[in-house]
Amino acid sequence: FCHINDLPEWVHSDVRMFADDCLLYRTIRTEEDHVAIQRDLHALEKWASMWGMSFNATKCYVMRVCRKKNPSDWIYTLGDTPLEKVETNPYLGLLLSKDLKPSKHIQKVGKKANNMLSFLRRNLRSCPKSLKETAYTSLVRSVTEYASAVWDPYLDKDKQYLEKIQRRAARFVTHNYKDYTPGSMTNILKQLNWPTLESRRREMRLILFYKIVNGMIAIPKDDYILRNHNTTRSRNTLRFNRFSPIPKTDIAKYSFFPNTIIDWNNLEDEFVTAPNIEKFKSKLTTPQHD
């Protein structure tokens, strides 16, 4: 890791690094911003050469996050190789899209989860219920929840796509493939005491928000949320304004901070004033199936 610690010092754009992944990004407003990124790419070439390394430009990509119908077609190069433009690109286990919509990532996650569930159905058919349930929660549900605070869906089609995976898993765990009467799936889920995946994602978002509010992780809350000082109600001492500026698109409206602030402000005092994360988690009760 000593080889990469000084990398950010060589560029003027923002950099995010993790293991062997490096993300270079910048807000583009003028042609000079394009030039600045290209200048940083040249600087990275010099940095790599200094350390006796080189970049494989064919594995480096450009993704523009933009709502313009005709975005700039500026071509960036690394060495003598033009960088390929992509509409989606994986980053730290997430599939990022240029429109920031989570649907493509959800389809990828769902396919992986369904494949794993099919594998379990083939190989654990005769195993005890408890083993099947453990296999589902550890090998399938965990896939559908990884980093879900980032991509928690707001479209019903995406929510239902994920819930169908859990319903398939419920039939596998209970070995109930015969009862398809109205309400049968609700009864199966109640029997298993499984909350919806949507409610579990809400719970995980609130836990993350608690950590941010209480300074337990390195996300500067003052950059994203504002304390609500415009009320005389004592219960709002730990409440926050919805968001500033007000989101103008669904992508922004349903992103982590605007969406979770609403859920947080609807919690009772006993939740938001919990003295530690363990007590906060214990007080959170996830809604069950009706």
PDB file of C-alpha atoms in Angstrom:
ATOM      1  CA  PHE A   1       0.000   0.000   0.000  1.00  0.00           C
ATOM      2  CA  CYS A   2       2.986   2.357   0.386  1.00  0.00           C
ATOM      3  CA  HIS A   3       3.055   2.539  -3.417  1.00  0.00           C
ATOM      4  CA  ILE A   4      -0.351   4.239  -3.612  1.00  0.00           C
ATOM      5  CA  ASN A   5      -0.452   6.470  -0.523  1.00  0.00           C
ATOM      6  CA  ASP A   6       0.899   9.484  -2.374  1.00  0.00           C
ATOM      7  CA  LEU A   7      -1.322   9.107  -5.462  1.00  0.00           C
ATOM      8  CA  PRO A   8      -3.867  11.816  -4.470  1.00  0.00           C
ATOM      9  CA  GLU A   9      -1.020  14.341  -4.158  1.00  0.00           C
ATOM     10  CA  TRP A  10      -0.386  14.088  -7.887  1.00  0.00           C
ATOM     11  CA  VAL A  11      -3.846  15.157  -9.058  1.00  0.00           C
ATOM     12  CA  HIS A  12      -6.246  18.057  -8.520  1.00  0.00           C
ATOM     13  CA  SER A  13      -9.483  16.156  -9.133  1.00  0.00           C
ATOM     14  CA  ASP A  14     -11.182  14.146  -6.398  1.00  0.00           C
ATOM     15  CA  VAL A  15      -9.869  10.617  -5.830  1.00  0.00           C
ATOM     16  CA  ARG A  16     -11.321   7.568  -4.095  1.00  0.00           C
ATOM     17  CA  MET A  17      -9.110   4.520  -3.573  1.00  0.00           C
ATOM     18  CA  PHE A  18      -9.741   1.053  -2.230  1.00  0.00           C
ATOM     19  CA  ALA A  19      -7.230  -1.801  -2.625  1.00  0.00           C
ATOM     20  CA  ASP A  20      -6.411  -1.763  -6.356  1.00  0.00           C
ATOM     21  CA  ASP A  21      -9.410   0.378  -7.364  1.00  0.00           C
ATOM     22  CA  CYS A  22      -8.951   4.072  -8.062  1.00  0.00           C
ATOM     23  CA  LEU A  23     -11.793   6.419  -8.956  1.00  0.00           C
ATOM     24  CA  LEU A  24     -10.980   9.880 -10.329  1.00  0.00           C
ATOM     25  CA  TYR A  25     -13.875  12.313 -10.690  1.00  0.00           C
ATOM     26  CA  ARG A  26     -14.695  15.963 -11.179  1.00  0.00           C
ATOM     27  CA  THR A  27     -17.718  18.176 -11.826  1.00  0.00           C
ATOM     28  CA  ILE A  28     -17.643  19.303 -15.451  1.00  0.00           C
ATOM     29  CA  ARG A  29     -18.899  22.821 -16.088  1.00  0.00           C
ATOM     30  CA  THR A  30     -16.476  24.214 -18.635  1.00  0.00           C
ATOM     31  CA  GLU A  31     -13.946  23.005 -21.158  1.00  0.00           C
ATOM     32  CA  GLU A  32     -11.219  23.760 -18.621  1.00  0.00           C
ATOM     33  CA  ASP A  33     -12.664  21.019 -16.391  1.00  0.00           C
ATOM     34  CA  HIS A  34     -12.154  18.523 -19.201  1.00  0.00           C
ATOM     35  CA  VAL A  35      -8.602  19.738 -19.612  1.00  0.00           C
ATOM     36  CA  ALA A  36      -8.021  19.428 -15.867  1.00  0.00           C
ATOM     37  CA  ILE A  37      -9.054  15.762 -15.841  1.00  0.00           C
ATOM     38  CA  GLN A  38      -6.837  15.012 -18.828  1.00  0.00           C
ATOM     39  CA  ARG A  39      -3.985  16.792 -17.066  1.00  0.00           C
ATOM     40  CA  ASP A  40      -4.573  14.570 -14.024  1.00  0.00           C
ATOM     41  CA  LEU A  41      -4.496  11.463 -16.218  1.00  0.00           C
ATOM     42  CA  HIS A  42      -1.091  12.539 -17.546  1.00  0.00           C
ATOM     43  CA  ALA A  43       0.031  13.084 -13.951  1.00  0.00           C
ATOM     44  CA  LEU A  44      -1.064   9.561 -13.047  1.00  0.00           C
ATOM     45  CA  GLU A  45       1.057   8.184 -15.881  1.00  0.00           C
ATOM     46  CA  LYS A  46       4.093   9.973 -14.438  1.00  0.00           C
ATOM     47  CA  TRP A  47       3.230   8.737 -10.939  1.00  0.00           C
ATOM     48  CA  ALA A  48       3.005   5.126 -12.162  1.00  0.00           C
ATOM     49  CA  SER A  49       6.290   5.439 -14.043  1.00  0.00           C
ATOM     50  CA  MET A  50       8.014   6.763 -10.932  1.00  0.00           C
ATOM     51  CA  TRP A  51       6.973   3.610  -9.052  1.00  0.00           C
ATOM     52  CA  GLY A  52       7.950   1.312 -11.920  1.00  0.00           C
ATOM     53  CA  MET A  53       4.348   0.542 -12.842  1.00  0.00           C
ATOM     54  CA  SER A  54       1.994   1.233 -15.729  1.00  0.00           C
ATOM     55  CA  PHE A  55      -1.771   1.396 -16.170  1.00  0.00           C
ATOM     56  CA  ASN A  56      -3.663  -0.978 -18.442  1.00  0.00           C
ATOM     57  CA  ALA A  57      -5.690   1.636 -20.302  1.00  0.00           C
ATOM     58  CA  THR A  58      -7.979  -1.013 -21.820  1.00  0.00           C
ATOM     59  CA  LYS A  59      -9.289  -1.699 -18.305  1.00  0.00           C
ATOM     60  CA  CYS A  60      -9.879   1.954 -17.477  1.00  0.00           C
ATOM     61  CA  TYR A  61     -13.231   3.554 -18.324  1.00  0.00           C
ATOM     62  CA  VAL A  62     -15.058   6.861 -18.450  1.00  0.00           C
ATOM     63  CA  MET A  63     -18.627   7.163 -17.185  1.00  0.00           C
ATOM     64  CA  ARG A  64     -20.485  10.462 -17.345  1.00  0.00           C
ATOM     65  CA  VAL A  65     -23.205  11.085 -14.777  1.00  0.00           C
ATOM     66  CA  CYS A  66     -25.383  13.604 -16.536  1.00  0.00           C
ATOM     67  CA  ARG A  67     -29.045  14.410 -17.291  1.00  0.00           C
ATOM     68  CA  LYS A  68     -28.269  16.373 -20.438  1.00  0.00           C
ATOM     69  CA  LYS A  69     -29.634  14.957 -23.673  1.00  0.00           C
ATOM     70  CA  ASN A  70     -26.411  15.850 -25.485  1.00  0.00           C
ATOM     71  CA  PRO A  71     -23.519  15.585 -23.041  1.00  0.00           C
ATOM     72  CA  SER A  72     -19.984  16.480 -24.024  1.00  0.00           C
ATOM     73  CA  ASP A  73     -18.236  13.934 -26.232  1.00  0.00           C
ATOM     74  CA  TRP A  74     -14.770  14.832 -24.939  1.00  0.00           C
ATOM     75  CA  ILE A  75     -12.327  11.948 -25.409  1.00  0.00           C
ATOM     76  CA  TYR A  76      -9.919  11.226 -22.571  1.00  0.00           C
ATOM     77  CA  THR A  77      -6.711   9.295 -23.088  1.00  0.00           C
ATOM     78  CA  LEU A  78      -4.329   7.371 -20.890  1.00  0.00           C
ATOM     79  CA  GLY A  79      -1.013   7.098 -22.637  1.00  0.00           C
ATOM     80  CA  ASP A  80      -1.898   6.891 -26.307  1.00  0.00           C
ATOM     81  CA  THR A  81      -5.104   4.923 -25.648  1.00  0.00           C
ATOM     82  CA  PRO A  82      -8.537   6.589 -25.758  1.00  0.00           C
ATOM     83  CA  LEU A  83     -10.564   5.520 -22.715  1.00  0.00           C
ATOM     84  CA  GLU A  84     -13.745   3.604 -23.407  1.00  0.00           C
ATOM     85  CA  LYS A  85     -17.041   5.291 -22.490  1.00  0.00           C
ATOM     86  CA  VAL A  86     -19.499   3.117 -20.573  1.00  0.00           C
ATOM     87  CA  GLU A  87     -23.047   3.509 -19.277  1.00  0.00           C
ATOM     88  CA  THR A  88     -22.535   1.226 -16.292  1.00  0.00           C
ATOM     89  CA  ASN A  89     -19.468   0.162 -14.379  1.00  0.00           C
ATOM     90  CA  PRO A  90     -18.893  -1.982 -11.269  1.00  0.00           C
ATOM     91  CA  TYR A  91     -17.344  -0.276  -8.249  1.00  0.00           C
ATOM     92  CA  LEU A  92     -16.792  -1.941  -4.863  1.00  0.00           C
ATOM     93  CA  GLY A  93     -19.552  -4.474  -5.441  1.00  0.00           C
ATOM     94  CA  LEU A  94     -22.059  -1.998  -6.876  1.00  0.00           C
ATOM     95  CA  LEU A  95     -23.062  -1.552 -10.486  1.00  0.00           C
ATOM     96  CA  LEU A  96     -23.092   2.200 -11.006  1.00  0.00           C
ATOM     97  CA  SER A  97     -25.174   3.624 -13.849  1.00  0.00           C
ATOM     98  CA  LYS A  98     -24.715   6.957 -15.575  1.00  0.00           C
ATOM     99  CA  ASP A  99     -28.294   7.950 -14.630  1.00  0.00           C
ATOM    100  CA  LEU A 100     -27.697   6.796 -11.010  1.00  0.00           C
ATOM    101  CA  LYS A 101     -30.842   4.642 -11.134  1.00  0.00           C
ATOM    102  CA  PRO A 102     -30.462   1.389  -9.165  1.00  0.00           C
ATOM    103  CA  SER A 103     -32.514  -0.852 -11.469  1.00  0.00           C
ATOM    104  CA  LYS A 104     -29.579  -2.364 -13.368  1.00  0.00           C
ATOM    105  CA  HIS A 105     -27.733  -3.102 -10.144  1.00  0.00           C
ATOM    106  CA  ILE A 106     -30.884  -4.695  -8.708  1.00  0.00           C
ATOM    107  CA  GLN A 107     -31.248  -6.918 -11.765  1.00  0.00           C
ATOM    108  CA  LYS A 108     -27.644  -8.027 -11.353  1.00  0.00           C
ATOM    109  CA  VAL A 109     -28.109  -8.682  -7.626  1.00  0.00           C
ATOM    110  CA  GLY A 110     -31.376 -10.515  -8.229  1.00  0.00           C
ATOM    111  CA  LYS A 111     -29.846 -12.785 -10.837  1.00  0.00           C
ATOM    112  CA  LYS A 112     -26.991 -13.698  -8.507  1.00  0.00           C
ATOM    113  CA  ALA A 113     -29.366 -14.325  -5.594  1.00  0.00           C
ATOM    114  CA  ASN A 114     -31.715 -16.446  -7.719  1.00  0.00           C
ATOM    115  CA  ASN A 115     -28.820 -18.554  -9.005  1.00  0.00           C
ATOM    116  CA  MET A 116     -27.625 -19.181  -5.463  1.00  0.00           C
ATOM    117  CA  LEU A 117     -31.153 -20.027  -4.328  1.00  0.00           C
ATOM    118  CA  SER A 118     -31.500 -22.546  -7.170  1.00  0.00           C
ATOM    119  CA  PHE A 119     -28.193 -24.098  -6.109  1.00  0.00           C
ATOM    120  CA  LEU A 120     -29.468 -24.451  -2.524  1.00  0.00           C
ATOM    121  CA  ARG A 121     -32.752 -25.992  -3.695  1.00  0.00           C
ATOM    122  CA  ARG A 122     -30.869 -28.623  -5.680  1.00  0.00           C
ATOM    123  CA  ASN A 123     -28.382 -29.499  -2.965  1.00  0.00           C
ATOM    124  CA  LEU A 124     -30.258 -28.997   0.317  1.00  0.00           C
ATOM    125  CA  ARG A 125     -33.584 -30.473  -0.672  1.00  0.00           C
ATOM    126  CA  SER A 126     -33.646 -33.043   2.132  1.00  0.00           C
ATOM    127  CA  CYS A 127     -31.959 -30.953   4.821  1.00  0.00           C
ATOM    128  CA  PRO A 128     -33.671 -29.725   8.009  1.00  0.00           C
ATOM    129  CA  LYS A 129     -35.645 -26.485   7.903  1.00  0.00           C
ATOM    130  CA  SER A 130     -33.191 -24.725  10.233  1.00  0.00           C
ATOM    131  CA  LEU A 131     -30.248 -25.477   7.945  1.00  0.00           C
ATOM    132  CA  LYS A 132     -32.155 -24.270   4.874  1.00  0.00           C
ATOM    133  CA  GLU A 133     -33.061 -21.044   6.622  1.00  0.00           C
ATOM    134  CA  THR A 134     -29.472 -20.432   7.693  1.00  0.00           C
ATOM    135  CA  ALA A 135     -28.291 -21.089   4.140  1.00  0.00           C
ATOM    136  CA  TYR A 136     -30.832 -18.625   2.756  1.00  0.00           C
ATOM    137  CA  THR A 137     -30.045 -15.798   5.165  1.00  0.00           C
ATOM    138  CA  SER A 138     -26.276 -16.168   4.823  1.00  0.00           C
ATOM    139  CA  LEU A 139     -25.922 -16.946   1.112  1.00  0.00           C
ATOM    140  CA  VAL A 140     -28.954 -15.391  -0.585  1.00  0.00           C
ATOM    141  CA  ARG A 141     -30.456 -12.633   1.535  1.00  0.00           C
ATOM    142  CA  SER A 142     -27.019 -11.218   2.267  1.00  0.00           C
ATOM    143  CA  VAL A 143     -26.505 -10.771  -1.482  1.00  0.00           C
ATOM    144  CA  THR A 144     -29.738  -8.788  -1.820  1.00  0.00           C
ATOM    145  CA  GLU A 145     -28.778  -6.485   1.061  1.00  0.00           C
ATOM    146  CA  TYR A 146     -25.123  -5.668   0.427  1.00  0.00           C
ATOM    147  CA  ALA A 147     -24.712  -1.856   0.500  1.00  0.00           C
ATOM    148  CA  SER A 148     -28.487  -1.472   0.155  1.00  0.00           C
ATOM    149  CA  ALA A 149     -28.368   1.947   1.853  1.00  0.00           C
ATOM    150  CA  VAL A 150     -26.838   3.182  -1.387  1.00  0.00           C
ATOM    151  CA  TRP A 151     -29.265   1.586  -3.836  1.00  0.00           C
ATOM    152  CA  ASP A 152     -32.496   1.036  -1.831  1.00  0.00           C
ATOM    153  CA  PRO A 153     -35.089   1.005  -4.656  1.00  0.00           C
ATOM    154  CA  TYR A 154     -38.057   3.355  -4.890  1.00  0.00           C
ATOM    155  CA  LEU A 155     -39.780   1.815  -7.918  1.00  0.00           C
ATOM    156  CA  ASP A 156     -42.400  -0.850  -7.123  1.00  0.00           C
ATOM    157  CA  LYS A 157     -41.134  -3.115  -9.904  1.00  0.00           C
ATOM    158  CA  ASP A 158     -37.676  -3.228  -8.322  1.00  0.00           C
ATOM    159  CA  LYS A 159     -39.066  -3.774  -4.823  1.00  0.00           C
ATOM    160  CA  GLN A 160     -41.287  -6.621  -5.964  1.00  0.00           C
ATOM    161  CA  TYR A 161     -38.483  -8.221  -7.958  1.00  0.00           C
ATOM    162  CA  LEU A 162     -36.473  -8.570  -4.740  1.00  0.00           C
ATOM    163  CA  GLU A 163     -39.444  -9.684  -2.638  1.00  0.00           C
ATOM    164  CA  LYS A 164     -40.154 -12.505  -5.108  1.00  0.00           C
ATOM    165  CA  ILE A 165     -36.722 -13.938  -4.329  1.00  0.00           C
ATOM    166  CA  GLN A 166     -37.605 -14.114  -0.657  1.00  0.00           C
ATOM    167  CA  ARG A 167     -40.988 -15.674  -1.413  1.00  0.00           C
ATOM    168  CA  ARG A 168     -39.274 -18.384  -3.448  1.00  0.00           C
ATOM    169  CA  ALA A 169     -36.884 -18.924  -0.559  1.00  0.00           C
ATOM    170  CA  ALA A 170     -39.789 -19.201   1.899  1.00  0.00           C
ATOM    171  CA  ARG A 171     -41.315 -22.069  -0.093  1.00  0.00           C
ATOM    172  CA  PHE A 172     -37.914 -23.748  -0.272  1.00  0.00           C
ATOM    173  CA  VAL A 173     -37.327 -23.488   3.490  1.00  0.00           C
ATOM    174  CA  THR A 174     -40.819 -24.730   4.414  1.00  0.00           C
ATOM    175  CA  HIS A 175     -40.968 -27.187   1.507  1.00  0.00           C
ATOM    176  CA  ASN A 176     -44.388 -25.790   0.654  1.00  0.00           C
ATOM    177  CA  TYR A 177     -44.907 -26.008  -3.101  1.00  0.00           C
ATOM    178  CA  LYS A 178     -48.567 -27.012  -3.037  1.00  0.00           C
ATOM    179  CA  ASP A 179     -50.512 -24.248  -1.297  1.00  0.00           C
ATOM    180  CA  TYR A 180     -50.978 -21.372  -3.717  1.00  0.00           C
ATOM    181  CA  THR A 181     -54.306 -20.158  -2.341  1.00  0.00           C
ATOM    182  CA  PRO A 182     -54.784 -16.423  -1.715  1.00  0.00           C
ATOM    183  CA  GLY A 183     -52.921 -15.438   1.416  1.00  0.00           C
ATOM    184  CA  SER A 184     -50.828 -18.603   1.518  1.00  0.00           C
ATOM    185  CA  MET A 185     -47.550 -16.758   1.058  1.00  0.00           C
ATOM    186  CA  THR A 186     -48.471 -14.287   3.806  1.00  0.00           C
ATOM    187  CA  ASN A 187     -49.038 -17.228   6.159  1.00  0.00           C
ATOM    188  CA  ILE A 188     -45.745 -18.863   5.192  1.00  0.00           C
ATOM    189  CA  LEU A 189     -43.805 -15.653   5.852  1.00  0.00           C
ATOM    190  CA  LYS A 190     -45.580 -15.196   9.191  1.00  0.00           C
ATOM    191  CA  GLN A 191     -44.702 -18.754  10.119  1.00  0.00           C
ATOM    192  CA  LEU A 192     -41.041 -18.023   9.396  1.00  0.00           C
ATOM    193  CA  ASN A 193     -41.257 -14.608  11.073  1.00  0.00           C
ATOM    194  CA  TRP A 194     -39.499 -13.021   8.100  1.00  0.00           C
ATOM    195  CA  PRO A 195     -39.958  -9.263   7.634  1.00  0.00           C
ATOM    196  CA  THR A 196     -40.091  -7.884   4.115  1.00  0.00           C
ATOM    197  CA  LEU A 197     -36.775  -7.051   2.507  1.00  0.00           C
ATOM    198  CA  GLU A 198     -38.017  -3.480   2.091  1.00  0.00           C
ATOM    199  CA  SER A 199     -38.530  -3.085   5.845  1.00  0.00           C
ATOM    200  CA  ARG A 200     -35.117  -4.632   6.542  1.00  0.00           C
ATOM    201  CA  ARG A 201     -33.503  -2.098   4.187  1.00  0.00           C
ATOM    202  CA  ARG A 202     -35.304   0.709   6.023  1.00  0.00           C
ATOM    203  CA  GLU A 203     -33.966  -0.627   9.310  1.00  0.00           C
ATOM    204  CA  MET A 204     -30.408  -0.786   7.972  1.00  0.00           C
ATOM    205  CA  ARG A 205     -30.662   2.773   6.626  1.00  0.00           C
ATOM    206  CA  LEU A 206     -31.769   4.011  10.050  1.00  0.00           C
ATOM    207  CA  ILE A 207     -28.916   2.184  11.780  1.00  0.00           C
ATOM    208  CA  LEU A 208     -26.436   3.792   9.402  1.00  0.00           C
ATOM    209  CA  PHE A 209     -28.051   7.194   9.996  1.00  0.00           C
ATOM    210  CA  TYR A 210     -27.752   6.719  13.769  1.00  0.00           C
ATOM    211  CA  LYS A 211     -24.030   6.076  13.324  1.00  0.00           C
ATOM    212  CA  ILE A 212     -23.653   9.209  11.186  1.00  0.00           C
ATOM    213  CA  VAL A 213     -25.581  11.417  13.626  1.00  0.00           C
ATOM    214  CA  ASN A 214     -23.500  10.160  16.548  1.00  0.00           C
ATOM    215  CA  GLY A 215     -20.149  10.478  14.779  1.00  0.00           C
ATOM    216  CA  MET A 216     -19.472   6.741  14.736  1.00  0.00           C
ATOM    217  CA  ILE A 217     -18.358   6.684  11.096  1.00  0.00           C
ATOM    218  CA  ALA A 218     -16.397   9.140   8.951  1.00  0.00           C
ATOM    219  CA  ILE A 219     -19.307  10.755   7.104  1.00  0.00           C
ATOM    220  CA  PRO A 220     -19.553  14.495   7.895  1.00  0.00           C
ATOM    221  CA  LYS A 221     -23.242  14.933   8.733  1.00  0.00           C
ATOM    222  CA  ASP A 222     -23.058  18.737   8.624  1.00  0.00           C
ATOM    223  CA  ASP A 223     -22.378  18.516   4.890  1.00  0.00           C
ATOM    224  CA  TYR A 224     -25.684  16.742   4.246  1.00  0.00           C
ATOM    225  CA  ILE A 225     -28.240  17.388   7.004  1.00  0.00           C
ATOM    226  CA  LEU A 226     -29.452  20.389   8.973  1.00  0.00           C
ATOM    227  CA  ARG A 227     -30.713  20.401  12.554  1.00  0.00           C
ATOM    228  CA  ASN A 228     -34.353  21.431  12.887  1.00  0.00           C
ATOM    229  CA  HIS A 229     -34.442  24.463  15.203  1.00  0.00           C
ATOM    230  CA  ASN A 230     -37.807  25.816  14.075  1.00  0.00           C
ATOM    231  CA  THR A 231     -40.032  23.869  16.450  1.00  0.00           C
ATOM    232  CA  THR A 232     -40.942  24.158  20.110  1.00  0.00           C
ATOM    233  CA  ARG A 233     -41.772  20.458  20.425  1.00  0.00           C
ATOM    234  CA  SER A 234     -39.280  18.746  22.696  1.00  0.00           C
ATOM    235  CA  ARG A 235     -39.439  15.554  20.671  1.00  0.00           C
ATOM    236  CA  ASN A 236     -37.737  17.358  17.800  1.00  0.00           C
ATOM    237  CA  THR A 237     -34.499  18.082  19.654  1.00  0.00           C
ATOM    238  CA  LEU A 238     -32.796  15.400  17.572  1.00  0.00           C
ATOM    239  CA  ARG A 239     -34.809  15.925  14.405  1.00  0.00           C
ATOM    240  CA  PHE A 240     -33.415  17.249  11.153  1.00  0.00           C
ATOM    241  CA  ASN A 241     -34.683  19.351   8.305  1.00  0.00           C
ATOM    242  CA  ARG A 242     -35.657  17.186   5.403  1.00  0.00           C
ATOM    243  CA  PHE A 243     -32.804  18.213   3.158  1.00  0.00           C
ATOM    244  CA  SER A 244     -31.162  21.283   1.742  1.00  0.00           C
ATOM    245  CA  PRO A 245     -31.394  21.963  -1.106  1.00  0.00           C
ATOM    246  CA  ILE A 246     -34.776  20.327  -1.748  1.00  0.00           C
ATOM    247  CA  PRO A 247     -34.293  17.400  -4.175  1.00  0.00           C
ATOM    248  CA  LYS A 248     -35.760  18.081  -7.603  1.00  0.00           C
ATOM    249  CA  THR A 249     -35.581  14.582  -9.091  1.00  0.00           C
ATOM    250  CA  ASP A 250     -36.746  11.162  -7.898  1.00  0.00           C
ATOM    251  CA  ILE A 251     -33.152   9.953  -7.885  1.00  0.00           C
ATOM    252  CA  ALA A 252     -32.228  12.658  -5.384  1.00  0.00           C
ATOM    253  CA  LYS A 253     -35.509  12.503  -3.450  1.00  0.00           C
ATOM    254  CA  TYR A 254     -35.166   8.795  -2.741  1.00  0.00           C
ATOM    255  CA  SER A 255     -31.425   8.779  -2.155  1.00  0.00           C
ATOM    256  CA  PHE A 256     -30.058   7.939   1.286  1.00  0.00           C
ATOM    257  CA  PHE A 257     -30.142  11.249   3.165  1.00  0.00           C
ATOM    258  CA  PRO A 258     -33.460  12.750   1.974  1.00  0.00           C
ATOM    259  CA  ASN A 259     -35.243   9.401   2.278  1.00  0.00           C
ATOM    260  CA  THR A 260     -33.790   8.387   5.640  1.00  0.00           C
ATOM    261  CA  ILE A 261     -34.236  11.791   7.280  1.00  0.00           C
ATOM    262  CA  ILE A 262     -38.007  11.387   6.806  1.00  0.00           C
ATOM    263  CA  ASP A 263     -37.944   7.938   8.450  1.00  0.00           C
ATOM    264  CA  TRP A 264     -35.718   9.235  11.260  1.00  0.00           C
ATOM    265  CA  ASN A 265     -37.995  12.182  12.031  1.00  0.00           C
ATOM    266  CA  ASN A 266     -40.947   9.787  12.334  1.00  0.00           C
ATOM    267  CA  LEU A 267     -39.244   7.746  15.073  1.00  0.00           C
ATOM    268  CA  GLU A 268     -40.246   8.193  18.702  1.00  0.00           C
ATOM    269  CA  ASP A 269     -37.890   9.858  21.202  1.00  0.00           C
ATOM    270  CA  GLU A 270     -36.849   6.529  22.695  1.00  0.00           C
ATOM    271  CA  PHE A 271     -35.256   5.613  19.369  1.00  0.00           C
ATOM    272  CA  VAL A 272     -33.373   8.787  18.470  1.00  0.00           C
ATOM    273  CA  THR A 273     -32.111   9.269  22.038  1.00  0.00           C
ATOM    274  CA  ALA A 274     -30.886   5.687  22.462  1.00  0.00           C
ATOM    275  CA  PRO A 275     -27.524   5.897  24.303  1.00  0.00           C
ATOM    276  CA  ASN A 276     -25.721   3.391  22.091  1.00  0.00           C
ATOM    277  CA  ILE A 277     -26.082   1.513  18.829  1.00  0.00           C
ATOM    278  CA  GLU A 278     -26.984  -1.780  20.517  1.00  0.00           C
ATOM    279  CA  LYS A 279     -29.985  -0.240  22.268  1.00  0.00           C
ATOM    280  CA  PHE A 280     -30.995   1.579  19.103  1.00  0.00           C
ATOM    281  CA  LYS A 281     -31.002  -1.701  17.179  1.00  0.00           C
ATOM    282  CA  SER A 282     -32.963  -3.463  19.918  1.00  0.00           C
ATOM    283  CA  LYS A 283     -35.654  -0.773  19.874  1.00  0.00           C
ATOM    284  CA  LEU A 284     -36.096  -0.907  16.114  1.00  0.00           C
ATOM    285  CA  THR A 285     -38.983  -3.223  15.356  1.00  0.00           C
ATOM    286  CA  THR A 286     -39.340  -4.236  11.742  1.00  0.00           C
ATOM    287  CA  PRO A 287     -42.936  -4.388  10.476  1.00  0.00           C
ATOM    288  CA  GLN A 288     -44.051  -7.943   9.774  1.00  0.00           C
ATOM    289  CA  HIS A 289     -46.237  -9.170   6.902  1.00  0.00           C
ATOM    290  CA  ASP A 290     -49.954  -8.493   7.242  1.00  0.00           C
TER     291      ASP A 290
END
